[in-house]
Amino acid sequence: MAEMVNLKNTGLRGVKVADTAVSFIDGAKGILIYRGFRIEDLAANSTFPETAYLLLHGVLPNPEELNGFEEELRQARAVPRFILEALKLIPREAAPMDVLQASVPLLGAADPELDDDSREANLRKAVRLISRLPGVVAAWHRIRQDEEPLAPDLSLGHSADFLRRLHGTAPAQDMARDLDVCLVLHADHTFNASTFACREVVSTRAHMYAGVAAGVGALSGSLHGGANARVMAMLLKLEHERDVAGWVRSQLEAGERIMGIGHAVYKTMDPRGPILKDMGLRLGQSTGQPKWAEMSALIEETALAELAKRGKPDLRPNVDFFSAPVYHAMGIDLDLMTTIFAISRISGWCAHIIEEKFGEAQGKPALYRPTAEYVGNYCGLMGCEYKPKG
């Protein structure tokens, strides 16, 4: 009972619910590792398809394996026609994350191996999900603008073709590479809320699409995946502010939050942050929009100094703080920013689902069934026959 009391209102923070071999975080030192590889090395030397292969299979592919995996992704890109037609029936004002979540069961319905729960079939399902979620996001964006979705261009890479299907024109090679790095950086982050949701659902032996739908739903929440859009909304609000540093100080003095500052895990700089910060500065210059990254740098500098004065040196900018100017420079609308998170994290979700299903980690698979401490009434149909303990 003492342990249960200690868990009150913790949101399971600090409670180890399972082992995993997919990724690792050291929040005190600012370290993020996928399958043994530091995120900085993967961002500099890998691609999103290669990183997705690593997450799914546990090892980096050799050139032949990587070419085969990339070809599987290309061949799976096309979103089934009935799903595109269904998207056209959705009200145009629907939130993109809600549309994406609604689309996942439809993708499952189109999967010929939906009822095959073998490891090999789940790896193939993962390929289809990784490949098709970007197509759903791009199709919805065009549909809500009364434009027809674009078919995939198999001559383009994963990230380049997504930007082409989103905007209607192929991106510059450098921008496509930048998005690819963003997808690498967001691909996994251990047992965050959405990943735990995926794993909890499939621990019941539900299929992969059910788990992913839960993950998308969890990511849509404002405490999880929507922070980058709120950061960009803050920057847009401050576009004509003459004293940004003064605004930051006044916010903190009033006890208000600065969007994008602070993280549930990291107590030092998020290792993905410097990569995205440099990318934002460079993209801002190349697109003629340097003010957003420059404003972010000023907010960061002022906030850190003020927070240190207030005895809160552990509060640092998170990945959303730095990704917002990057996605804005890529022409991605505010309400689509969390979907970019999703089309990356799908690789990690699928890796965790496979680990959950097939017991790669110690003690798995096992149905999640936590307990709770009952604090309600003890009255039965015949009156208050039972009394609270103690």
mmCIF file of C-alpha atoms in Angstrom:
data_model
loop_
_atom_site.group_PDB
_atom_site.id
_atom_site.type_symbol
_atom_site.label_atom_id
_atom_site.label_comp_id
_atom_site.label_asym_id
_atom_site.label_seq_id
_atom_site.Cartn_x
_atom_site.Cartn_y
_atom_site.Cartn_z
ATOM 1 C CA MET A 1 0.000 0.000 0.000
ATOM 2 C CA ALA A 2 2.864 2.401 0.786
ATOM 3 C CA GLU A 3 4.165 2.062 -2.765
ATOM 4 C CA MET A 4 0.748 2.873 -4.223
ATOM 5 C CA VAL A 5 0.454 6.003 -2.111
ATOM 6 C CA ASN A 6 3.848 7.165 -3.333
ATOM 7 C CA LEU A 7 2.647 6.833 -6.902
ATOM 8 C CA LYS A 8 -0.236 9.266 -6.478
ATOM 9 C CA ASN A 9 -0.275 12.038 -9.081
ATOM 10 C CA THR A 10 3.081 10.996 -10.561
ATOM 11 C CA GLY A 11 1.875 10.127 -14.055
ATOM 12 C CA LEU A 12 4.114 7.045 -13.658
ATOM 13 C CA ARG A 13 7.216 9.269 -13.735
ATOM 14 C CA GLY A 14 10.185 7.279 -12.531
ATOM 15 C CA VAL A 15 8.223 4.007 -12.567
ATOM 16 C CA LYS A 16 9.854 1.344 -14.744
ATOM 17 C CA VAL A 17 7.117 -0.608 -16.496
ATOM 18 C CA ALA A 18 9.223 -2.663 -18.929
ATOM 19 C CA ASP A 19 12.644 -3.200 -20.447
ATOM 20 C CA THR A 20 13.402 -1.968 -23.953
ATOM 21 C CA ALA A 21 16.269 -2.343 -26.397
ATOM 22 C CA VAL A 22 14.918 0.285 -28.814
ATOM 23 C CA SER A 23 16.245 3.526 -27.339
ATOM 24 C CA PHE A 24 17.789 5.067 -24.235
ATOM 25 C CA ILE A 25 17.780 8.514 -22.629
ATOM 26 C CA ASP A 26 20.094 9.955 -19.998
ATOM 27 C CA GLY A 27 18.227 13.117 -19.081
ATOM 28 C CA ALA A 28 20.920 14.405 -16.738
ATOM 29 C CA LYS A 29 23.679 14.171 -19.345
ATOM 30 C CA GLY A 30 21.554 14.971 -22.415
ATOM 31 C CA ILE A 31 22.083 11.661 -24.200
ATOM 32 C CA LEU A 32 19.697 9.961 -26.636
ATOM 33 C CA ILE A 33 20.595 6.598 -28.164
ATOM 34 C CA TYR A 34 18.778 4.495 -30.780
ATOM 35 C CA ARG A 35 19.786 0.829 -30.641
ATOM 36 C CA GLY A 36 23.260 1.792 -29.347
ATOM 37 C CA PHE A 37 23.873 4.751 -31.685
ATOM 38 C CA ARG A 38 24.065 8.358 -30.467
ATOM 39 C CA ILE A 39 21.471 10.632 -32.047
ATOM 40 C CA GLU A 40 24.169 13.103 -33.091
ATOM 41 C CA ASP A 41 25.904 10.424 -35.172
ATOM 42 C CA LEU A 42 22.680 9.268 -36.794
ATOM 43 C CA ALA A 43 21.654 12.837 -37.665
ATOM 44 C CA ALA A 44 25.021 13.493 -39.278
ATOM 45 C CA ASN A 45 25.526 10.204 -41.095
ATOM 46 C CA SER A 46 22.226 8.353 -41.500
ATOM 47 C CA THR A 47 18.970 8.826 -43.378
ATOM 48 C CA PHE A 48 15.436 8.350 -42.110
ATOM 49 C CA PRO A 49 14.925 5.033 -43.984
ATOM 50 C CA GLU A 50 18.221 3.717 -42.622
ATOM 51 C CA THR A 51 17.301 4.838 -39.092
ATOM 52 C CA ALA A 52 13.853 3.269 -39.422
ATOM 53 C CA TYR A 53 15.500 -0.008 -40.454
ATOM 54 C CA LEU A 54 17.786 0.231 -37.419
ATOM 55 C CA LEU A 55 14.838 0.747 -35.068
ATOM 56 C CA LEU A 56 12.844 -2.117 -36.564
ATOM 57 C CA HIS A 57 15.631 -4.674 -36.972
ATOM 58 C CA GLY A 58 18.079 -3.707 -34.240
ATOM 59 C CA VAL A 59 21.062 -3.334 -36.572
ATOM 60 C CA LEU A 60 22.111 -0.969 -39.315
ATOM 61 C CA PRO A 61 21.474 -2.394 -42.791
ATOM 62 C CA ASN A 62 24.237 -3.203 -45.232
ATOM 63 C CA PRO A 63 23.962 -1.456 -48.625
ATOM 64 C CA GLU A 64 21.947 -4.288 -50.160
ATOM 65 C CA GLU A 65 19.527 -4.406 -47.235
ATOM 66 C CA LEU A 66 19.113 -0.634 -47.242
ATOM 67 C CA ASN A 67 18.377 -0.571 -50.980
ATOM 68 C CA GLY A 68 15.795 -3.308 -50.510
ATOM 69 C CA PHE A 69 14.173 -1.515 -47.579
ATOM 70 C CA GLU A 70 14.018 1.783 -49.478
ATOM 71 C CA GLU A 71 12.410 -0.005 -52.408
ATOM 72 C CA GLU A 72 9.793 -1.545 -50.086
ATOM 73 C CA LEU A 73 9.001 1.952 -48.786
ATOM 74 C CA ARG A 74 8.694 3.344 -52.315
ATOM 75 C CA GLN A 75 6.387 0.568 -53.485
ATOM 76 C CA ALA A 76 4.116 1.029 -50.460
ATOM 77 C CA ARG A 77 3.711 4.832 -50.778
ATOM 78 C CA ALA A 78 0.412 5.000 -52.595
ATOM 79 C CA VAL A 79 -2.536 5.633 -50.261
ATOM 80 C CA PRO A 80 -5.474 3.356 -51.187
ATOM 81 C CA ARG A 81 -8.040 5.191 -53.315
ATOM 82 C CA PHE A 82 -10.970 4.525 -50.966
ATOM 83 C CA ILE A 83 -9.087 6.295 -48.166
ATOM 84 C CA LEU A 84 -8.491 9.357 -50.345
ATOM 85 C CA GLU A 85 -12.200 9.396 -51.168
ATOM 86 C CA ALA A 86 -13.070 9.070 -47.485
ATOM 87 C CA LEU A 87 -10.826 12.039 -46.670
ATOM 88 C CA LYS A 88 -12.854 14.178 -49.063
ATOM 89 C CA LEU A 89 -15.954 13.588 -46.912
ATOM 90 C CA ILE A 90 -14.345 14.980 -43.745
ATOM 91 C CA PRO A 91 -15.166 18.606 -42.823
ATOM 92 C CA ARG A 92 -12.353 20.866 -44.007
ATOM 93 C CA GLU A 93 -11.927 22.391 -40.563
ATOM 94 C CA ALA A 94 -11.083 19.042 -38.952
ATOM 95 C CA ALA A 95 -7.798 18.963 -37.062
ATOM 96 C CA PRO A 96 -5.067 17.186 -39.059
ATOM 97 C CA MET A 97 -4.124 14.926 -36.140
ATOM 98 C CA ASP A 98 -7.747 13.814 -35.796
ATOM 99 C CA VAL A 99 -7.834 13.074 -39.522
ATOM 100 C CA LEU A 100 -4.593 11.144 -39.287
ATOM 101 C CA GLN A 101 -5.866 9.101 -36.349
ATOM 102 C CA ALA A 102 -9.112 8.319 -38.183
ATOM 103 C CA SER A 103 -7.109 7.181 -41.214
ATOM 104 C CA VAL A 104 -5.026 4.585 -39.386
ATOM 105 C CA PRO A 105 -7.843 2.002 -38.993
ATOM 106 C CA LEU A 106 -8.691 2.529 -42.656
ATOM 107 C CA LEU A 107 -5.087 1.758 -43.553
ATOM 108 C CA GLY A 108 -5.466 -1.366 -41.450
ATOM 109 C CA ALA A 109 -8.593 -2.359 -43.334
ATOM 110 C CA ALA A 110 -6.589 -2.122 -46.561
ATOM 111 C CA ASP A 111 -3.749 -4.288 -45.238
ATOM 112 C CA PRO A 112 -3.939 -7.834 -46.619
ATOM 113 C CA GLU A 113 -1.978 -9.114 -43.614
ATOM 114 C CA LEU A 114 -4.045 -7.419 -40.911
ATOM 115 C CA ASP A 115 -4.894 -10.720 -39.201
ATOM 116 C CA ASP A 116 -1.400 -12.207 -39.547
ATOM 117 C CA ASP A 117 0.347 -11.458 -36.258
ATOM 118 C CA SER A 118 3.664 -13.081 -37.094
ATOM 119 C CA ARG A 119 6.838 -11.095 -36.639
ATOM 120 C CA GLU A 120 7.502 -11.048 -40.385
ATOM 121 C CA ALA A 121 4.006 -9.754 -41.152
ATOM 122 C CA ASN A 122 4.346 -7.045 -38.508
ATOM 123 C CA LEU A 123 7.603 -5.877 -40.053
ATOM 124 C CA ARG A 124 5.812 -5.573 -43.408
ATOM 125 C CA LYS A 125 2.927 -3.702 -41.763
ATOM 126 C CA ALA A 126 5.477 -1.323 -40.269
ATOM 127 C CA VAL A 127 6.851 -0.598 -43.739
ATOM 128 C CA ARG A 128 3.352 0.214 -45.028
ATOM 129 C CA LEU A 129 2.619 2.517 -42.094
ATOM 130 C CA ILE A 130 5.956 4.335 -42.329
ATOM 131 C CA SER A 131 5.438 4.799 -46.046
ATOM 132 C CA ARG A 132 1.741 5.738 -46.084
ATOM 133 C CA LEU A 133 1.302 8.079 -43.131
ATOM 134 C CA PRO A 134 3.141 10.890 -44.965
ATOM 135 C CA GLY A 135 0.835 10.358 -47.938
ATOM 136 C CA VAL A 136 -2.243 10.703 -45.736
ATOM 137 C CA VAL A 137 -0.953 13.967 -44.239
ATOM 138 C CA ALA A 138 -0.095 15.421 -47.631
ATOM 139 C CA ALA A 139 -3.401 14.284 -49.159
ATOM 140 C CA TRP A 140 -5.441 15.833 -46.363
ATOM 141 C CA HIS A 141 -3.592 19.131 -46.651
ATOM 142 C CA ARG A 142 -4.344 19.319 -50.360
ATOM 143 C CA ILE A 143 -7.955 18.158 -49.983
ATOM 144 C CA ARG A 144 -8.715 20.830 -47.406
ATOM 145 C CA GLN A 145 -7.432 23.388 -49.914
ATOM 146 C CA ASP A 146 -9.761 21.923 -52.580
ATOM 147 C CA GLU A 147 -6.865 20.389 -54.489
ATOM 148 C CA GLU A 148 -6.420 16.817 -55.640
ATOM 149 C CA PRO A 149 -3.934 14.623 -53.772
ATOM 150 C CA LEU A 150 -0.767 13.876 -55.713
ATOM 151 C CA ALA A 151 0.411 10.397 -56.578
ATOM 152 C CA PRO A 152 3.861 9.429 -55.301
ATOM 153 C CA ASP A 153 6.957 10.097 -57.390
ATOM 154 C CA LEU A 154 9.065 6.986 -56.937
ATOM 155 C CA SER A 155 12.156 8.720 -58.286
ATOM 156 C CA LEU A 156 12.290 10.870 -55.144
ATOM 157 C CA GLY A 157 13.401 9.890 -51.666
ATOM 158 C CA HIS A 158 11.043 9.491 -48.726
ATOM 159 C CA SER A 159 11.303 13.053 -47.380
ATOM 160 C CA ALA A 160 11.557 14.799 -50.753
ATOM 161 C CA ASP A 161 8.431 13.092 -52.059
ATOM 162 C CA PHE A 162 6.471 14.017 -48.937
ATOM 163 C CA LEU A 163 7.309 17.715 -49.390
ATOM 164 C CA ARG A 164 6.405 17.489 -53.091
ATOM 165 C CA ARG A 165 3.042 15.877 -52.339
ATOM 166 C CA LEU A 166 2.425 18.467 -49.618
ATOM 167 C CA HIS A 167 3.334 21.620 -51.579
ATOM 168 C CA GLY A 168 2.893 20.524 -55.186
ATOM 169 C CA THR A 169 6.517 21.066 -56.224
ATOM 170 C CA ALA A 170 9.680 19.129 -55.507
ATOM 171 C CA PRO A 171 11.805 20.711 -52.766
ATOM 172 C CA ALA A 172 15.405 21.795 -53.040
ATOM 173 C CA GLN A 173 17.780 18.960 -52.249
ATOM 174 C CA ASP A 174 19.082 20.689 -49.117
ATOM 175 C CA MET A 175 15.579 21.170 -47.708
ATOM 176 C CA ALA A 176 14.693 17.536 -48.360
ATOM 177 C CA ARG A 177 17.830 16.501 -46.484
ATOM 178 C CA ASP A 178 16.924 18.825 -43.609
ATOM 179 C CA LEU A 179 13.484 17.244 -43.275
ATOM 180 C CA ASP A 180 15.097 13.816 -43.394
ATOM 181 C CA VAL A 181 17.308 14.805 -40.447
ATOM 182 C CA CYS A 182 14.230 16.056 -38.576
ATOM 183 C CA LEU A 183 12.594 12.670 -39.082
ATOM 184 C CA VAL A 184 15.712 10.948 -37.750
ATOM 185 C CA LEU A 185 15.692 13.182 -34.663
ATOM 186 C CA HIS A 186 12.032 12.493 -33.867
ATOM 187 C CA ALA A 187 11.988 8.791 -34.723
ATOM 188 C CA ASP A 188 11.961 7.501 -31.146
ATOM 189 C CA HIS A 189 12.158 8.697 -27.549
ATOM 190 C CA THR A 190 11.710 5.628 -25.301
ATOM 191 C CA PHE A 191 8.509 5.313 -23.215
ATOM 192 C CA ASN A 192 6.907 8.682 -23.898
ATOM 193 C CA ALA A 193 3.123 8.944 -23.646
ATOM 194 C CA SER A 194 2.341 7.946 -27.229
ATOM 195 C CA THR A 195 4.790 5.033 -27.302
ATOM 196 C CA PHE A 196 3.419 3.729 -24.009
ATOM 197 C CA ALA A 197 -0.097 4.013 -25.468
ATOM 198 C CA CYS A 198 0.946 1.908 -28.464
ATOM 199 C CA ARG A 199 2.536 -0.731 -26.281
ATOM 200 C CA GLU A 200 -0.307 -0.871 -23.780
ATOM 201 C CA VAL A 201 -2.862 -1.433 -26.554
ATOM 202 C CA VAL A 202 -0.948 -4.182 -28.341
ATOM 203 C CA SER A 203 -0.212 -5.912 -25.029
ATOM 204 C CA THR A 204 -3.866 -7.039 -25.315
ATOM 205 C CA ARG A 205 -2.875 -8.755 -28.618
ATOM 206 C CA ALA A 206 -4.567 -6.045 -30.629
ATOM 207 C CA HIS A 207 -3.038 -5.561 -34.080
ATOM 208 C CA MET A 208 -0.405 -2.972 -34.960
ATOM 209 C CA TYR A 209 -2.878 -0.503 -36.474
ATOM 210 C CA ALA A 210 -4.878 -0.398 -33.232
ATOM 211 C CA GLY A 211 -1.703 0.408 -31.327
ATOM 212 C CA VAL A 212 -0.663 3.104 -33.778
ATOM 213 C CA ALA A 213 -4.118 4.705 -33.672
ATOM 214 C CA ALA A 214 -3.719 4.978 -29.897
ATOM 215 C CA GLY A 215 -0.268 6.484 -30.353
ATOM 216 C CA VAL A 216 -1.555 9.135 -32.747
ATOM 217 C CA GLY A 217 -4.333 9.958 -30.291
ATOM 218 C CA ALA A 218 -1.863 10.379 -27.430
ATOM 219 C CA LEU A 219 0.439 12.515 -29.571
ATOM 220 C CA SER A 220 -2.440 14.838 -30.439
ATOM 221 C CA GLY A 221 -2.726 15.964 -26.810
ATOM 222 C CA SER A 222 -1.461 19.421 -25.939
ATOM 223 C CA LEU A 223 0.908 18.068 -23.282
ATOM 224 C CA HIS A 224 2.684 15.799 -25.754
ATOM 225 C CA GLY A 225 2.889 16.529 -29.459
ATOM 226 C CA GLY A 226 1.453 19.981 -30.011
ATOM 227 C CA ALA A 227 4.170 22.083 -28.412
ATOM 228 C CA ASN A 228 5.952 23.002 -31.654
ATOM 229 C CA ALA A 229 2.791 24.614 -33.033
ATOM 230 C CA ARG A 230 2.374 26.583 -29.810
ATOM 231 C CA VAL A 231 5.995 27.729 -30.016
ATOM 232 C CA MET A 232 5.450 28.984 -33.560
ATOM 233 C CA ALA A 233 2.221 30.690 -32.517
ATOM 234 C CA MET A 234 4.223 32.480 -29.809
ATOM 235 C CA LEU A 235 6.828 33.617 -32.338
ATOM 236 C CA LEU A 236 4.157 34.879 -34.716
ATOM 237 C CA LYS A 237 2.513 36.770 -31.866
ATOM 238 C CA LEU A 238 5.857 38.445 -31.094
ATOM 239 C CA GLU A 239 6.661 39.285 -34.720
ATOM 240 C CA HIS A 240 6.221 43.030 -34.154
ATOM 241 C CA GLU A 241 7.228 43.099 -30.474
ATOM 242 C CA ARG A 242 9.949 45.719 -30.015
ATOM 243 C CA ASP A 243 11.259 44.336 -26.723
ATOM 244 C CA VAL A 244 11.220 40.554 -26.918
ATOM 245 C CA ALA A 245 13.605 40.182 -23.996
ATOM 246 C CA GLY A 246 11.361 42.401 -21.889
ATOM 247 C CA TRP A 247 8.355 40.296 -22.856
ATOM 248 C CA VAL A 248 10.154 37.139 -21.704
ATOM 249 C CA ARG A 249 11.032 38.702 -18.366
ATOM 250 C CA SER A 250 7.478 39.939 -17.818
ATOM 251 C CA GLN A 251 6.071 36.487 -18.613
ATOM 252 C CA LEU A 252 8.319 34.822 -16.080
ATOM 253 C CA GLU A 253 7.675 37.486 -13.470
ATOM 254 C CA ALA A 254 3.951 36.842 -13.871
ATOM 255 C CA GLY A 255 4.491 33.103 -13.373
ATOM 256 C CA GLU A 256 3.637 32.316 -17.007
ATOM 257 C CA ARG A 257 5.356 29.676 -19.123
ATOM 258 C CA ILE A 258 7.560 30.305 -22.124
ATOM 259 C CA MET A 259 6.433 27.814 -24.769
ATOM 260 C CA GLY A 260 9.100 25.243 -25.575
ATOM 261 C CA ILE A 261 11.097 25.721 -22.372
ATOM 262 C CA GLY A 262 11.346 22.696 -20.098
ATOM 263 C CA HIS A 263 11.170 18.929 -20.599
ATOM 264 C CA ALA A 264 9.851 16.008 -18.564
ATOM 265 C CA VAL A 265 13.117 14.083 -18.954
ATOM 266 C CA TYR A 266 16.042 16.318 -19.865
ATOM 267 C CA LYS A 267 17.678 18.392 -17.130
ATOM 268 C CA THR A 268 20.247 19.772 -19.523
ATOM 269 C CA MET A 269 20.181 20.585 -23.247
ATOM 270 C CA ASP A 270 18.101 18.186 -25.316
ATOM 271 C CA PRO A 271 20.716 16.581 -27.628
ATOM 272 C CA ARG A 272 18.468 17.171 -30.627
ATOM 273 C CA GLY A 273 18.232 20.892 -29.863
ATOM 274 C CA PRO A 274 21.600 22.148 -31.166
ATOM 275 C CA ILE A 275 21.108 20.285 -34.450
ATOM 276 C CA LEU A 276 17.695 21.863 -35.013
ATOM 277 C CA LYS A 277 18.892 25.270 -33.816
ATOM 278 C CA ASP A 278 21.641 25.342 -36.442
ATOM 279 C CA MET A 279 19.215 24.055 -39.055
ATOM 280 C CA GLY A 280 16.706 26.789 -38.224
ATOM 281 C CA LEU A 281 19.329 29.522 -38.566
ATOM 282 C CA ARG A 282 20.518 28.144 -41.885
ATOM 283 C CA LEU A 283 17.013 27.595 -43.285
ATOM 284 C CA GLY A 284 15.992 31.053 -42.143
ATOM 285 C CA GLN A 285 18.829 32.579 -44.138
ATOM 286 C CA SER A 286 18.193 30.479 -47.252
ATOM 287 C CA THR A 287 14.437 31.172 -47.272
ATOM 288 C CA GLY A 288 14.716 34.869 -46.423
ATOM 289 C CA GLN A 289 13.090 34.382 -42.997
ATOM 290 C CA PRO A 290 15.962 34.748 -40.510
ATOM 291 C CA LYS A 291 13.837 36.577 -37.944
ATOM 292 C CA TRP A 292 12.199 33.462 -36.510
ATOM 293 C CA ALA A 293 15.411 31.675 -35.603
ATOM 294 C CA GLU A 294 16.966 34.935 -34.419
ATOM 295 C CA MET A 295 13.948 35.641 -32.213
ATOM 296 C CA SER A 296 14.129 32.110 -30.836
ATOM 297 C CA ALA A 297 17.782 32.611 -29.947
ATOM 298 C CA LEU A 298 16.944 35.839 -28.087
ATOM 299 C CA ILE A 299 14.082 34.175 -26.194
ATOM 300 C CA GLU A 300 16.347 31.251 -25.277
ATOM 301 C CA GLU A 301 19.166 33.494 -24.051
ATOM 302 C CA THR A 302 16.841 35.697 -21.983
ATOM 303 C CA ALA A 303 14.796 32.824 -20.551
ATOM 304 C CA LEU A 304 17.842 30.823 -19.468
ATOM 305 C CA ALA A 305 19.378 33.831 -17.730
ATOM 306 C CA GLU A 306 16.131 34.669 -15.950
ATOM 307 C CA LEU A 307 15.423 31.082 -14.955
ATOM 308 C CA ALA A 308 18.936 30.716 -13.541
ATOM 309 C CA LYS A 309 18.288 33.791 -11.364
ATOM 310 C CA ARG A 310 15.118 32.106 -10.128
ATOM 311 C CA GLY A 311 16.934 28.934 -9.145
ATOM 312 C CA LYS A 312 15.700 26.903 -12.111
ATOM 313 C CA PRO A 313 18.837 26.229 -14.182
ATOM 314 C CA ASP A 314 17.541 22.798 -15.218
ATOM 315 C CA LEU A 315 14.798 24.293 -17.396
ATOM 316 C CA ARG A 316 16.156 24.314 -20.957
ATOM 317 C CA PRO A 317 14.625 24.601 -24.428
ATOM 318 C CA ASN A 318 13.148 21.356 -25.699
ATOM 319 C CA VAL A 319 13.048 19.894 -29.188
ATOM 320 C CA ASP A 320 9.770 21.666 -29.998
ATOM 321 C CA PHE A 321 11.310 25.068 -29.276
ATOM 322 C CA PHE A 322 13.852 24.548 -32.030
ATOM 323 C CA SER A 323 11.756 22.568 -34.523
ATOM 324 C CA ALA A 324 9.043 25.229 -34.868
ATOM 325 C CA PRO A 325 11.148 27.721 -36.909
ATOM 326 C CA VAL A 326 12.472 24.819 -38.990
ATOM 327 C CA TYR A 327 9.031 23.577 -40.016
ATOM 328 C CA HIS A 328 7.816 27.119 -40.606
ATOM 329 C CA ALA A 329 10.724 27.742 -42.971
ATOM 330 C CA MET A 330 9.715 24.577 -44.826
ATOM 331 C CA GLY A 331 6.264 26.047 -45.425
ATOM 332 C CA ILE A 332 4.502 23.643 -43.046
ATOM 333 C CA ASP A 333 1.324 25.066 -41.509
ATOM 334 C CA LEU A 334 1.066 25.322 -37.733
ATOM 335 C CA ASP A 335 -1.640 22.701 -37.416
ATOM 336 C CA LEU A 336 0.403 20.245 -39.501
ATOM 337 C CA MET A 337 3.502 20.431 -37.327
ATOM 338 C CA THR A 338 2.438 17.638 -34.985
ATOM 339 C CA THR A 339 1.699 15.400 -37.967
ATOM 340 C CA ILE A 340 5.355 15.782 -39.003
ATOM 341 C CA PHE A 341 6.215 14.465 -35.559
ATOM 342 C CA ALA A 342 3.865 11.518 -36.215
ATOM 343 C CA ILE A 343 5.264 10.569 -39.636
ATOM 344 C CA SER A 344 8.665 10.288 -37.980
ATOM 345 C CA ARG A 345 7.643 8.654 -34.695
ATOM 346 C CA ILE A 346 5.712 5.953 -36.563
ATOM 347 C CA SER A 347 9.048 4.170 -37.003
ATOM 348 C CA GLY A 348 9.670 4.107 -33.260
ATOM 349 C CA TRP A 349 6.072 3.189 -32.480
ATOM 350 C CA CYS A 350 6.267 0.182 -34.792
ATOM 351 C CA ALA A 351 9.611 -0.902 -33.325
ATOM 352 C CA HIS A 352 8.158 -0.762 -29.809
ATOM 353 C CA ILE A 353 5.001 -2.588 -30.880
ATOM 354 C CA ILE A 354 7.094 -5.421 -32.334
ATOM 355 C CA GLU A 355 9.195 -5.520 -29.159
ATOM 356 C CA GLU A 356 6.010 -5.640 -27.074
ATOM 357 C CA LYS A 357 4.491 -8.408 -29.164
ATOM 358 C CA PHE A 358 7.503 -10.670 -29.469
ATOM 359 C CA GLY A 359 9.275 -10.282 -26.174
ATOM 360 C CA GLU A 360 12.601 -8.868 -27.349
ATOM 361 C CA ALA A 361 12.996 -7.287 -23.914
ATOM 362 C CA GLN A 362 13.024 -9.216 -20.647
ATOM 363 C CA GLY A 363 9.618 -10.173 -19.318
ATOM 364 C CA LYS A 364 7.664 -9.514 -22.532
ATOM 365 C CA PRO A 365 5.025 -10.043 -23.750
ATOM 366 C CA ALA A 366 2.758 -9.365 -20.787
ATOM 367 C CA LEU A 367 -0.642 -7.700 -20.583
ATOM 368 C CA TYR A 368 -0.421 -4.279 -18.932
ATOM 369 C CA ARG A 369 -2.754 -4.301 -15.961
ATOM 370 C CA PRO A 370 -1.800 -1.655 -13.396
ATOM 371 C CA THR A 371 -3.575 -1.342 -10.094
ATOM 372 C CA ALA A 372 -5.181 1.731 -8.593
ATOM 373 C CA GLU A 373 -5.892 2.877 -5.082
ATOM 374 C CA TYR A 374 -9.659 3.190 -4.610
ATOM 375 C CA VAL A 375 -10.621 6.474 -2.925
ATOM 376 C CA GLY A 376 -14.367 6.510 -3.663
ATOM 377 C CA ASN A 377 -17.426 5.612 -1.587
ATOM 378 C CA TYR A 378 -17.978 2.168 -0.113
ATOM 379 C CA CYS A 379 -21.797 2.123 -0.177
ATOM 380 C CA GLY A 380 -23.556 -0.850 -1.757
ATOM 381 C CA LEU A 381 -27.105 -1.367 -2.993
ATOM 382 C CA MET A 382 -28.278 -2.319 0.491
ATOM 383 C CA GLY A 383 -26.733 0.711 2.165
ATOM 384 C CA CYS A 384 -23.308 1.562 3.440
ATOM 385 C CA GLU A 385 -22.242 -1.950 4.410
ATOM 386 C CA TYR A 386 -18.546 -1.381 3.760
ATOM 387 C CA LYS A 387 -16.201 1.069 5.370
ATOM 388 C CA PRO A 388 -12.985 2.508 3.959
ATOM 389 C CA LYS A 389 -9.881 0.773 5.251
ATOM 390 C CA GLY A 390 -8.420 2.572 8.257
#
